[in-house]
Every structure is written in C-alpha cells, then in structure tokens.
Amino acid sequence: MSFPLPKVIISSVFSSASKNYITYNNMSDCCRSGIIVGGIYNTIEKNIISKCGDGIYGGIDVYSSHNIISNNTFLKSGIIIRAYPNKIVNNIVNGKPIIYIENSENIELNGRTAGQIILANCSKITISDVSINHTCVGLQLLASNHCCILNNNFSENGIGIKCNGSYNLIINNSIEKNGDCGIWCDGSFNRIEENKIVSNKFQGMYVTRNNIVIWNNISRNLYNGLRLGGDNNIVENNIVSYNGLDGI
C-alpha cells in the first residue's frame, strides 16, 4: 500500500536539506505531515496548515534542530517535535496559541489558554486546568522530567498526551475521543494515576518500561485498553472494561 507524500517536504527523514525558507504556503488535508523538517537552519513561517497530522505525524513534523518555526496558523493540526533546540514562536492552532517551552524549569501553566503545549528539555513544569482539543498532540513532553500534569482535558486530538521523559506525574486528567491514542508514554519512571482514558479511537494507553499505572479508568477504547511495550511496569487497581480488543 502506498501513501500520499506530504504536501511540502523540506527534508525527509532519510535525507537532509538546510537553509530553506518556506513561507506563505497553504496546505490542507494531508494524509500524514504538511511539512517535514529534517535539516538545520530552516525558516518556516506564515504558512496555513489545516487537517494535516494525526498524532503519529504533525502538521509540521520536526526531526532536527536549529530551525525557526514562527507565525504559522494551524486548523485541526499542529506541531510535533522530535529534536531540539529550535525556535518556535507565535504559532496558532484553532485560534489559540501554541505554547512552546524549551530548556526551562519551575514554570506553572495553570488555567492557560492554549491550542497545544510542547515542552522540550524541561523540568518541574506544572500544567493544570487546561483544555486542549482538535490538534495533532494535545500535550507533548520531549526529554522533559519531573513535570506535573494535573486536572486537564486532552480530548478529540490525534494523541492526547505524548510523554518522552522520566519522573513525570500524570494525574486526574480527562483523555477522551482522541483519534489515535489517549496517552503515549515511551519514557520511564512516570506515574500515571486516576485518569479517565475512554473512547479513544485506537488504544487507550501505551507505555514502555518502568512506569506506574494505577487507579485509571481505561474503558471503551476502540482497540486495546492498555498496551505494554516493555518490562518492569506496575499496573494496579485500574478499571479496564469494554475495550474493542484486549484489555491489557
């Protein structure tokens, strides 16, 4: 089976291109990404990207560092980062700001209006009482540790929460009706507790190794409730019911 290529490719994952200036493009209804950034020192600004990216892919998918991504407008799309440092400023998704924080610590985002939140190489960030919908990934933590994610709503995104980091607390969040996965956690030593993870269209939760998953409601997800992708996880006292394929 073949898939359509992204509408604009700055650099694919398999090659590199640098010092490009991508601006004033209008991209929509991409099967995967709108723009893939794989080289360095690119500037991507003032583009309009709608309905591109499903959580596995982003409207702008950043595989490299030292790029500038600014003043772009997203509709039912957003940014996914896989590398840093990058300068990501003044971007909007669904009329709300994309909050991008890099190399920072001891910040509280309580009740903030955001269309998407992305943390890169951060620690001790608290995010609470935030509601994010209709973007590729509601909250992304890349190489971010000791953060607290509390009392939020991440629903109807591609992926609700994508956590690559350690010693984070993900507690008492509502994560519902996301198009792919509710929580995707490929970090270690995270504690995922008392969340409502229901009616996601692929699987409720995916975790790799050395995580604690307790007291969650993981129900009515279309395929798996909880998928374990590694060893030494503690999974206790969860409600896992009415999932389409396997519970755990």
Short mmCIF file of C-alpha atoms in Angstrom, two decimals:
data_model
loop_
_atom_site.label_atom_id
_atom_site.label_comp_id
_atom_site.label_asym_id
_atom_site.label_seq_id
_atom_site.Cartn_x
_atom_site.Cartn_y
_atom_site.Cartn_z
CA MET A 1 0.00 0.00 0.00
CA SER A 2 1.30 3.46 -0.85
CA PHE A 3 0.54 6.70 0.95
CA PRO A 4 0.46 10.27 -0.35
CA LEU A 5 3.61 12.26 0.36
CA PRO A 6 3.37 15.40 2.50
CA LYS A 7 2.41 18.49 0.53
CA VAL A 8 5.75 20.19 1.30
CA ILE A 9 8.92 18.27 2.14
CA ILE A 10 11.80 20.39 3.41
CA SER A 11 13.75 17.29 4.28
CA SER A 12 12.52 13.78 4.61
CA VAL A 13 13.60 11.55 7.46
CA PHE A 14 16.04 9.89 5.04
CA SER A 15 17.75 12.96 3.58
CA SER A 16 18.71 16.44 4.69
CA ALA A 17 18.22 19.94 3.39
CA SER A 18 19.19 23.12 5.17
CA LYS A 19 18.81 26.90 4.97
CA ASN A 20 15.44 26.78 3.22
CA TYR A 21 12.81 29.49 3.62
CA ILE A 22 9.24 28.13 3.47
CA THR A 23 6.55 30.77 3.67
CA TYR A 24 3.01 31.69 2.57
CA ASN A 25 2.02 28.14 1.66
CA ASN A 26 -1.47 26.80 2.20
CA MET A 27 -1.54 23.07 2.97
CA SER A 28 -4.63 21.03 3.76
CA ASP A 29 -6.00 17.51 4.08
CA CYS A 30 -2.62 15.74 4.12
CA CYS A 31 -2.65 12.03 4.86
CA ARG A 32 0.46 12.47 7.03
CA SER A 33 2.50 15.65 7.59
CA GLY A 34 2.16 19.03 5.95
CA ILE A 35 5.86 19.86 6.31
CA ILE A 36 8.67 17.53 7.40
CA VAL A 37 11.76 19.31 8.74
CA GLY A 38 14.86 17.12 8.69
CA GLY A 39 17.69 19.58 8.06
CA ILE A 40 19.02 22.55 10.05
CA TYR A 41 18.76 26.33 9.83
CA ASN A 42 15.42 26.28 8.01
CA THR A 43 12.83 29.00 8.47
CA ILE A 44 9.16 28.01 8.27
CA GLU A 45 6.82 30.93 8.75
CA LYS A 46 3.44 32.38 7.79
CA ASN A 47 2.05 29.13 6.40
CA ILE A 48 -1.55 27.94 6.81
CA ILE A 49 -1.83 24.23 7.60
CA SER A 50 -5.18 22.57 8.11
CA LYS A 51 -6.21 18.98 8.78
CA CYS A 52 -2.65 17.62 8.48
CA GLY A 53 -1.18 15.24 11.07
CA ASP A 54 -2.90 12.58 13.13
CA GLY A 55 -0.74 12.42 16.26
CA ILE A 56 1.75 9.99 14.79
CA TYR A 57 2.54 12.77 12.32
CA GLY A 58 2.27 16.53 12.79
CA GLY A 59 1.19 19.36 10.57
CA ILE A 60 4.81 20.43 10.91
CA ASP A 61 6.96 17.46 11.94
CA VAL A 62 10.37 18.49 13.28
CA TYR A 63 13.13 15.85 13.22
CA SER A 64 16.07 18.26 13.51
CA SER A 65 17.42 21.24 15.42
CA HIS A 66 18.29 24.90 14.88
CA ASN A 67 15.19 25.73 12.87
CA ILE A 68 12.83 28.71 13.17
CA ILE A 69 9.09 27.97 13.11
CA SER A 70 7.05 31.12 13.55
CA ASN A 71 3.77 32.84 12.75
CA ASN A 72 2.14 29.75 11.26
CA THR A 73 -1.60 29.14 11.50
CA PHE A 74 -2.98 25.63 12.08
CA LEU A 75 -6.51 24.30 11.95
CA LYS A 76 -7.10 20.81 13.37
CA SER A 77 -3.36 20.26 13.06
CA GLY A 78 -0.24 21.32 14.96
CA ILE A 79 3.45 20.70 15.59
CA ILE A 80 5.31 17.57 16.66
CA ILE A 81 8.96 17.87 17.69
CA ARG A 82 11.50 15.06 17.81
CA ALA A 83 14.64 17.16 18.31
CA TYR A 84 15.80 20.43 19.88
CA PRO A 85 16.90 23.22 20.17
CA ASN A 86 14.54 25.05 17.86
CA LYS A 87 12.93 28.47 17.94
CA ILE A 88 9.14 28.00 17.85
CA VAL A 89 7.20 31.23 18.46
CA ASN A 90 3.92 32.96 17.65
CA ASN A 91 2.14 29.95 16.16
CA ILE A 92 -1.62 29.47 16.48
CA VAL A 93 -3.81 26.37 16.31
CA ASN A 94 -7.61 26.64 16.26
CA GLY A 95 -7.35 30.32 17.18
CA LYS A 96 -5.29 29.63 20.31
CA PRO A 97 -1.53 29.97 20.92
CA ILE A 98 0.85 27.04 20.72
CA ILE A 99 2.85 27.21 23.94
CA TYR A 100 6.40 26.00 23.30
CA ILE A 101 8.83 25.92 26.21
CA GLU A 102 12.44 24.77 25.84
CA ASN A 103 15.32 24.39 28.31
CA SER A 104 13.28 25.76 31.23
CA GLU A 105 12.27 24.76 34.74
CA ASN A 106 9.97 25.78 37.59
CA ILE A 107 7.12 27.19 35.47
CA GLU A 108 3.41 26.89 36.24
CA LEU A 109 0.83 26.85 33.44
CA ASN A 110 -2.39 26.91 35.40
CA GLY A 111 -5.61 27.55 33.53
CA ARG A 112 -3.77 28.89 30.49
CA THR A 113 -5.50 29.24 27.14
CA ALA A 114 -3.59 27.06 24.68
CA GLY A 115 -4.22 25.26 21.43
CA GLN A 116 -1.25 22.96 22.09
CA ILE A 117 1.54 22.70 24.69
CA ILE A 118 5.03 21.41 23.88
CA LEU A 119 7.87 21.02 26.39
CA ALA A 120 11.43 20.28 25.22
CA ASN A 121 14.21 19.53 27.69
CA CYS A 122 12.28 21.00 30.61
CA SER A 123 11.89 20.07 34.25
CA LYS A 124 9.49 20.86 37.07
CA ILE A 125 6.78 22.32 34.84
CA THR A 126 3.22 22.18 36.24
CA ILE A 127 0.27 22.13 33.83
CA SER A 128 -3.19 22.19 35.36
CA ASP A 129 -6.77 23.12 34.48
CA VAL A 130 -6.05 23.34 30.76
CA SER A 131 -8.36 22.10 27.99
CA ILE A 132 -6.87 21.28 24.56
CA ASN A 133 -8.81 19.82 21.64
CA HIS A 134 -8.54 19.27 17.88
CA THR A 135 -4.77 19.31 17.46
CA CYS A 136 -2.32 16.56 16.50
CA VAL A 137 -0.94 16.09 20.06
CA GLY A 138 -2.57 17.95 22.92
CA LEU A 139 0.48 17.90 25.20
CA GLN A 140 3.97 16.77 24.22
CA LEU A 141 6.86 16.27 26.64
CA LEU A 142 10.19 15.67 24.90
CA ALA A 143 13.15 14.87 27.17
CA SER A 144 11.25 16.56 30.00
CA ASN A 145 11.35 15.30 33.57
CA HIS A 146 9.75 15.89 36.97
CA CYS A 147 6.71 17.63 35.48
CA CYS A 148 3.20 17.51 36.92
CA ILE A 149 0.19 17.19 34.59
CA LEU A 150 -2.92 17.60 36.72
CA ASN A 151 -6.68 18.09 36.17
CA ASN A 152 -6.59 18.77 32.43
CA ASN A 153 -8.74 17.81 29.47
CA PHE A 154 -7.00 16.47 26.35
CA SER A 155 -9.77 15.19 24.11
CA GLU A 156 -10.51 14.87 20.39
CA ASN A 157 -6.88 15.26 19.39
CA GLY A 158 -4.73 12.82 17.42
CA ILE A 159 -2.93 11.82 20.65
CA GLY A 160 -3.94 13.28 24.00
CA ILE A 161 -0.58 13.21 25.82
CA LYS A 162 2.77 12.14 24.37
CA CYS A 163 5.35 11.71 27.12
CA ASN A 164 9.03 11.16 26.43
CA GLY A 165 10.72 11.76 29.77
CA SER A 166 11.04 10.44 33.30
CA TYR A 167 9.63 11.00 36.77
CA ASN A 168 6.56 12.86 35.49
CA LEU A 169 3.18 12.78 37.24
CA ILE A 170 0.09 12.47 35.03
CA ILE A 171 -2.85 12.60 37.41
CA ASN A 172 -6.62 13.09 37.20
CA ASN A 173 -6.85 14.13 33.55
CA SER A 174 -9.74 13.52 31.16
CA ILE A 175 -8.39 11.97 27.94
CA GLU A 176 -11.24 11.04 25.65
CA LYS A 177 -12.13 10.52 21.98
CA ASN A 178 -8.63 11.05 20.63
CA GLY A 179 -8.16 9.76 17.10
CA ASP A 180 -5.18 7.53 17.86
CA CYS A 181 -4.03 7.04 21.46
CA GLY A 182 -5.05 8.62 24.74
CA ILE A 183 -1.60 8.54 26.40
CA TRP A 184 1.57 7.50 24.57
CA CYS A 185 4.40 7.16 27.09
CA ASP A 186 7.80 5.99 25.86
CA GLY A 187 9.65 7.34 28.89
CA SER A 188 10.41 5.63 32.20
CA PHE A 189 9.62 6.06 35.89
CA ASN A 190 6.46 8.04 35.21
CA ARG A 191 3.36 7.78 37.39
CA ILE A 192 0.02 7.71 35.56
CA GLU A 193 -2.79 7.81 38.09
CA GLU A 194 -6.57 8.38 38.33
CA ASN A 195 -7.05 9.45 34.73
CA LYS A 196 -10.20 8.91 32.66
CA ILE A 197 -8.96 7.36 29.41
CA VAL A 198 -12.05 6.41 27.45
CA SER A 199 -13.44 6.19 23.92
CA ASN A 200 -10.15 6.75 22.13
CA LYS A 201 -10.25 5.52 18.55
CA PHE A 202 -7.17 3.28 18.66
CA GLN A 203 -5.84 2.43 22.10
CA GLY A 204 -6.28 3.98 25.50
CA MET A 205 -2.68 3.96 26.64
CA TYR A 206 0.74 2.76 25.51
CA VAL A 207 3.67 2.59 27.94
CA THR A 208 7.16 1.18 27.53
CA ARG A 209 9.07 0.29 30.70
CA ASN A 210 9.45 1.11 34.39
CA ASN A 211 6.23 3.10 34.73
CA ILE A 212 3.47 3.03 37.33
CA VAL A 213 -0.11 2.88 36.04
CA ILE A 214 -2.68 2.88 38.88
CA TRP A 215 -6.31 3.74 39.57
CA ASN A 216 -7.16 4.76 35.98
CA ASN A 217 -10.43 4.20 34.14
CA ILE A 218 -9.37 2.73 30.77
CA SER A 219 -12.60 1.87 29.02
CA ARG A 220 -14.42 1.77 25.69
CA ASN A 221 -11.31 2.34 23.59
CA LEU A 222 -11.73 1.00 20.07
CA TYR A 223 -8.81 -1.45 20.13
CA ASN A 224 -6.61 -2.05 23.20
CA GLY A 225 -7.17 -0.58 26.61
CA LEU A 226 -3.53 -0.62 27.77
CA ARG A 227 -0.61 -1.85 25.70
CA LEU A 228 2.66 -2.63 27.48
CA GLY A 229 5.69 -2.21 25.24
CA GLY A 230 8.39 -3.00 27.79
CA ASP A 231 9.31 -4.53 31.13
CA ASN A 232 9.04 -3.68 34.82
CA ASN A 233 5.82 -1.68 34.77
CA ILE A 234 3.49 -1.68 37.78
CA VAL A 235 -0.17 -1.85 36.71
CA GLU A 236 -2.59 -1.95 39.64
CA ASN A 237 -6.20 -1.17 40.54
CA ASN A 238 -7.29 0.12 37.14
CA ILE A 239 -10.76 -0.26 35.65
CA VAL A 240 -10.21 -1.76 32.20
CA SER A 241 -13.52 -2.54 30.53
CA TYR A 242 -15.38 -2.70 27.22
CA ASN A 243 -12.30 -2.17 25.05
CA GLY A 244 -12.59 -3.44 21.47
CA LEU A 245 -9.76 -5.99 21.52
CA ASP A 246 -7.55 -6.64 24.53
CA GLY A 247 -7.86 -5.05 27.94
CA ILE A 248 -4.14 -5.27 28.71
#
